[in-house]
Amino acid sequence: MVIVGKKPKMRYVTACITLFNRGEKEILLRARGRSISNCVDVAFLLKKSFYSNLKIKDIAIGYDEAELDENKKRYVSFIEILITK
Amino acid sequence: MVIVGKKPKMRYVTACITLFNRGEKEILLRARGRSISNCVDVAFLLKKSFYSNLKIKDIAIGYDEAELDENKKRYVSFIEILITK
């Protein structure tokens, strides 16, 4: 699994390439909140620039509950993209 | 179809409620680039606060080509979420 955050996209692209080179066949990309768009970009950067046969095997969205204080809860959306080469 | 942009999320939530009240059974939420996370939030705001039976029927991601100048092209990721009540 690669958790996509706010760093430059190429960091996550490189992380995925490393995993594929180690023999992984599938990688789960996961991102929360504002980083969700980064996550989609990473998937398509991989497909466009590195693995033209890359398949988007599954996409899931949902929300995590993040407990802030004792009684306050916040909801954060997430996306999970399963890619396979 | 509701195109989700950078306005406050409740605007898009309200737009969807209006469509459902007019008799629509399905709504396609679409967003590009940075607004993708907003789009996921809108889907779950609707589900959590208004339609507990709301179903995420389909999720698609992809990228649009946006031509800037004569020869310059940019790619913008998009998401489409099909919701049904």
mmCIF file of C-alpha atoms in Angstrom:
data_model
loop_
_atom_site.group_PDB
_atom_site.id
_atom_site.type_symbol
_atom_site.label_atom_id
_atom_site.label_comp_id
_atom_site.label_asym_id
_atom_site.label_seq_id
_atom_site.Cartn_x
_atom_site.Cartn_y
_atom_site.Cartn_z
ATOM 1 C CA MET A 1 0.000 0.000 0.000
ATOM 2 C CA VAL A 2 1.153 3.496 -0.792
ATOM 3 C CA ILE A 3 -0.420 6.299 1.217
ATOM 4 C CA VAL A 4 -0.582 9.417 -0.905
ATOM 5 C CA GLY A 5 -0.251 12.680 0.970
ATOM 6 C CA LYS A 6 0.724 16.222 0.176
ATOM 7 C CA LYS A 7 4.280 15.645 -1.039
ATOM 8 C CA PRO A 8 5.133 16.109 -4.722
ATOM 9 C CA LYS A 9 3.332 13.492 -6.801
ATOM 10 C CA MET A 10 6.526 12.057 -8.261
ATOM 11 C CA ARG A 11 7.514 10.810 -4.796
ATOM 12 C CA TYR A 12 4.518 8.521 -4.757
ATOM 13 C CA VAL A 13 5.017 7.563 -8.385
ATOM 14 C CA THR A 14 8.601 6.551 -7.535
ATOM 15 C CA ALA A 15 7.411 4.588 -4.498
ATOM 16 C CA CYS A 16 5.049 2.618 -6.745
ATOM 17 C CA ILE A 17 7.715 1.946 -9.360
ATOM 18 C CA THR A 18 9.985 0.611 -6.615
ATOM 19 C CA LEU A 19 7.241 -1.737 -5.415
ATOM 20 C CA PHE A 20 6.509 -2.960 -8.941
ATOM 21 C CA ASN A 21 10.223 -3.536 -9.534
ATOM 22 C CA ARG A 22 10.353 -5.635 -6.381
ATOM 23 C CA GLY A 23 7.782 -7.932 -7.896
ATOM 24 C CA GLU A 24 4.497 -6.559 -6.576
ATOM 25 C CA LYS A 25 1.668 -7.118 -9.026
ATOM 26 C CA GLU A 26 -0.901 -4.933 -7.299
ATOM 27 C CA ILE A 27 -0.605 -1.734 -5.331
ATOM 28 C CA LEU A 28 -3.282 -0.080 -3.241
ATOM 29 C CA LEU A 29 -3.096 3.712 -3.360
ATOM 30 C CA ARG A 30 -4.851 5.404 -0.485
ATOM 31 C CA ALA A 31 -5.431 9.070 0.292
ATOM 32 C CA ARG A 32 -7.582 11.151 2.609
ATOM 33 C CA GLY A 33 -9.125 14.603 2.377
ATOM 34 C CA ARG A 34 -7.352 17.121 0.182
ATOM 35 C CA SER A 35 -4.867 14.511 -1.002
ATOM 36 C CA ILE A 36 -7.548 12.543 -2.840
ATOM 37 C CA SER A 37 -6.954 14.435 -6.082
ATOM 38 C CA ASN A 38 -3.210 13.777 -5.747
ATOM 39 C CA CYS A 39 -3.992 10.083 -5.508
ATOM 40 C CA VAL A 40 -5.945 10.066 -8.780
ATOM 41 C CA ASP A 41 -3.121 12.008 -10.435
ATOM 42 C CA VAL A 42 -0.534 9.485 -9.237
ATOM 43 C CA ALA A 43 -2.505 6.612 -10.778
ATOM 44 C CA PHE A 44 -2.670 8.343 -14.154
ATOM 45 C CA LEU A 45 0.934 9.549 -14.078
ATOM 46 C CA LEU A 46 1.969 5.925 -13.625
ATOM 47 C CA LYS A 47 -0.234 4.837 -16.489
ATOM 48 C CA LYS A 48 0.720 7.621 -18.876
ATOM 49 C CA SER A 49 4.448 7.778 -18.267
ATOM 50 C CA PHE A 50 5.542 4.384 -17.029
ATOM 51 C CA TYR A 51 3.126 1.491 -17.403
ATOM 52 C CA SER A 52 0.846 1.876 -20.383
ATOM 53 C CA ASN A 53 -0.815 -1.441 -19.523
ATOM 54 C CA LEU A 54 -1.627 -0.342 -15.997
ATOM 55 C CA LYS A 55 -5.164 -1.240 -15.000
ATOM 56 C CA ILE A 56 -7.372 0.437 -12.441
ATOM 57 C CA LYS A 57 -8.710 -2.712 -10.850
ATOM 58 C CA ASP A 58 -10.915 -1.186 -8.193
ATOM 59 C CA ILE A 59 -11.882 2.177 -6.770
ATOM 60 C CA ALA A 60 -13.465 2.659 -3.385
ATOM 61 C CA ILE A 61 -14.472 5.771 -1.506
ATOM 62 C CA GLY A 62 -15.603 6.160 2.048
ATOM 63 C CA TYR A 63 -15.028 8.148 5.153
ATOM 64 C CA ASP A 64 -12.932 7.708 8.221
ATOM 65 C CA GLU A 65 -13.947 8.977 11.610
ATOM 66 C CA ALA A 66 -11.164 10.950 13.175
ATOM 67 C CA GLU A 67 -11.586 11.637 16.861
ATOM 68 C CA LEU A 68 -10.232 15.061 17.737
ATOM 69 C CA ASP A 69 -11.074 15.705 21.367
ATOM 70 C CA GLU A 70 -13.149 13.719 23.825
ATOM 71 C CA ASN A 71 -16.467 14.395 22.186
ATOM 72 C CA LYS A 72 -15.626 15.984 18.880
ATOM 73 C CA LYS A 73 -15.537 13.840 15.811
ATOM 74 C CA ARG A 74 -14.592 14.750 12.307
ATOM 75 C CA TYR A 75 -15.197 12.836 9.156
ATOM 76 C CA VAL A 76 -12.526 12.627 6.519
ATOM 77 C CA SER A 77 -13.248 11.208 3.093
ATOM 78 C CA PHE A 78 -10.845 8.759 1.603
ATOM 79 C CA ILE A 79 -10.232 7.038 -1.702
ATOM 80 C CA GLU A 80 -8.575 3.725 -2.394
ATOM 81 C CA ILE A 81 -7.402 2.887 -5.888
ATOM 82 C CA LEU A 82 -6.156 -0.608 -6.620
ATOM 83 C CA ILE A 83 -3.768 -0.642 -9.560
ATOM 84 C CA THR A 84 -2.260 -3.641 -11.264
ATOM 85 C CA LYS A 85 0.262 -3.942 -14.077
ATOM 86 C CA MET B 1 -25.338 15.830 -13.430
ATOM 87 C CA VAL B 2 -23.875 18.083 -10.771
ATOM 88 C CA ILE B 3 -20.414 19.467 -11.424
ATOM 89 C CA VAL B 4 -18.627 19.945 -8.138
ATOM 90 C CA GLY B 5 -16.185 22.826 -8.012
ATOM 91 C CA LYS B 6 -14.569 24.947 -5.370
ATOM 92 C CA LYS B 7 -17.666 26.509 -3.833
ATOM 93 C CA PRO B 8 -18.763 25.512 -0.315
ATOM 94 C CA LYS B 9 -19.803 21.872 -0.276
ATOM 95 C CA MET B 10 -23.315 22.616 0.957
ATOM 96 C CA ARG B 11 -24.086 24.340 -2.348
ATOM 97 C CA TYR B 12 -23.605 21.091 -4.195
ATOM 98 C CA VAL B 13 -25.420 19.136 -1.518
ATOM 99 C CA THR B 14 -28.380 21.503 -1.925
ATOM 100 C CA ALA B 15 -28.249 21.157 -5.705
ATOM 101 C CA CYS B 16 -28.493 17.371 -5.340
ATOM 102 C CA ILE B 17 -31.379 17.575 -2.882
ATOM 103 C CA THR B 18 -33.237 19.799 -5.340
ATOM 104 C CA LEU B 19 -32.705 17.265 -8.127
ATOM 105 C CA PHE B 20 -33.845 14.362 -5.942
ATOM 106 C CA ASN B 21 -36.930 16.346 -4.891
ATOM 107 C CA ARG B 22 -37.759 16.899 -8.550
ATOM 108 C CA GLY B 23 -37.930 13.161 -8.987
ATOM 109 C CA GLU B 24 -34.429 12.246 -10.165
ATOM 110 C CA LYS B 25 -33.432 8.779 -9.008
ATOM 111 C CA GLU B 26 -29.778 9.011 -9.962
ATOM 112 C CA ILE B 27 -27.323 11.867 -9.963
ATOM 113 C CA LEU B 28 -23.861 11.928 -11.487
ATOM 114 C CA LEU B 29 -21.398 13.981 -9.465
ATOM 115 C CA ARG B 30 -18.370 15.074 -11.431
ATOM 116 C CA ALA B 31 -15.269 17.007 -10.399
ATOM 117 C CA ARG B 32 -11.845 17.754 -11.783
ATOM 118 C CA GLY B 33 -8.441 18.389 -10.257
ATOM 119 C CA ARG B 34 -8.405 19.869 -6.768
ATOM 120 C CA SER B 35 -12.190 19.602 -6.501
ATOM 121 C CA ILE B 36 -12.119 15.805 -6.538
ATOM 122 C CA SER B 37 -11.931 15.605 -2.747
ATOM 123 C CA ASN B 38 -14.881 18.009 -2.504
ATOM 124 C CA CYS B 39 -16.862 15.652 -4.707
ATOM 125 C CA VAL B 40 -16.260 12.666 -2.419
ATOM 126 C CA ASP B 41 -17.222 14.825 0.575
ATOM 127 C CA VAL B 42 -20.479 15.878 -1.103
ATOM 128 C CA ALA B 43 -21.462 12.243 -1.680
ATOM 129 C CA PHE B 44 -20.916 11.356 1.969
ATOM 130 C CA LEU B 45 -22.524 14.524 3.325
ATOM 131 C CA LEU B 46 -25.645 13.555 1.384
ATOM 132 C CA LYS B 47 -25.529 10.046 2.761
ATOM 133 C CA LYS B 48 -24.782 10.972 6.347
ATOM 134 C CA SER B 49 -27.092 13.935 6.756
ATOM 135 C CA PHE B 50 -29.930 13.539 4.278
ATOM 136 C CA TYR B 51 -30.361 10.160 2.606
ATOM 137 C CA SER B 52 -29.202 7.310 4.795
ATOM 138 C CA ASN B 53 -30.178 4.855 2.038
ATOM 139 C CA LEU B 54 -28.049 6.616 -0.552
ATOM 140 C CA LYS B 55 -26.021 4.191 -2.633
ATOM 141 C CA ILE B 56 -22.768 4.808 -4.430
ATOM 142 C CA LYS B 57 -23.666 3.007 -7.634
ATOM 143 C CA ASP B 58 -20.509 3.603 -9.601
ATOM 144 C CA ILE B 59 -17.191 5.411 -9.335
ATOM 145 C CA ALA B 60 -15.017 6.253 -12.299
ATOM 146 C CA ILE B 61 -11.745 8.124 -12.567
ATOM 147 C CA GLY B 62 -9.917 9.321 -15.615
ATOM 148 C CA TYR B 63 -8.222 12.298 -17.089
ATOM 149 C CA ASP B 64 -9.271 15.049 -19.421
ATOM 150 C CA GLU B 65 -6.924 16.687 -21.856
ATOM 151 C CA ALA B 66 -7.105 20.435 -21.562
ATOM 152 C CA GLU B 67 -5.486 22.342 -24.385
ATOM 153 C CA LEU B 68 -3.882 25.510 -23.084
ATOM 154 C CA ASP B 69 -2.004 27.089 -25.983
ATOM 155 C CA GLU B 70 -1.380 25.844 -29.496
ATOM 156 C CA ASN B 71 0.975 23.067 -28.559
ATOM 157 C CA LYS B 72 0.728 22.833 -24.826
ATOM 158 C CA LYS B 73 -1.511 20.229 -23.295
ATOM 159 C CA ARG B 74 -2.323 19.615 -19.702
ATOM 160 C CA TYR B 75 -3.948 16.632 -18.169
ATOM 161 C CA VAL B 76 -6.535 17.045 -15.443
ATOM 162 C CA SER B 77 -7.787 14.106 -13.454
ATOM 163 C CA PHE B 78 -11.488 13.746 -12.870
ATOM 164 C CA ILE B 79 -13.833 11.628 -10.808
ATOM 165 C CA GLU B 80 -17.420 10.677 -11.498
ATOM 166 C CA ILE B 81 -19.591 9.322 -8.718
ATOM 167 C CA LEU B 82 -23.025 7.977 -9.557
ATOM 168 C CA ILE B 83 -25.332 8.172 -6.569
ATOM 169 C CA THR B 84 -28.827 6.784 -6.308
ATOM 170 C CA LYS B 85 -31.401 6.971 -3.534
#
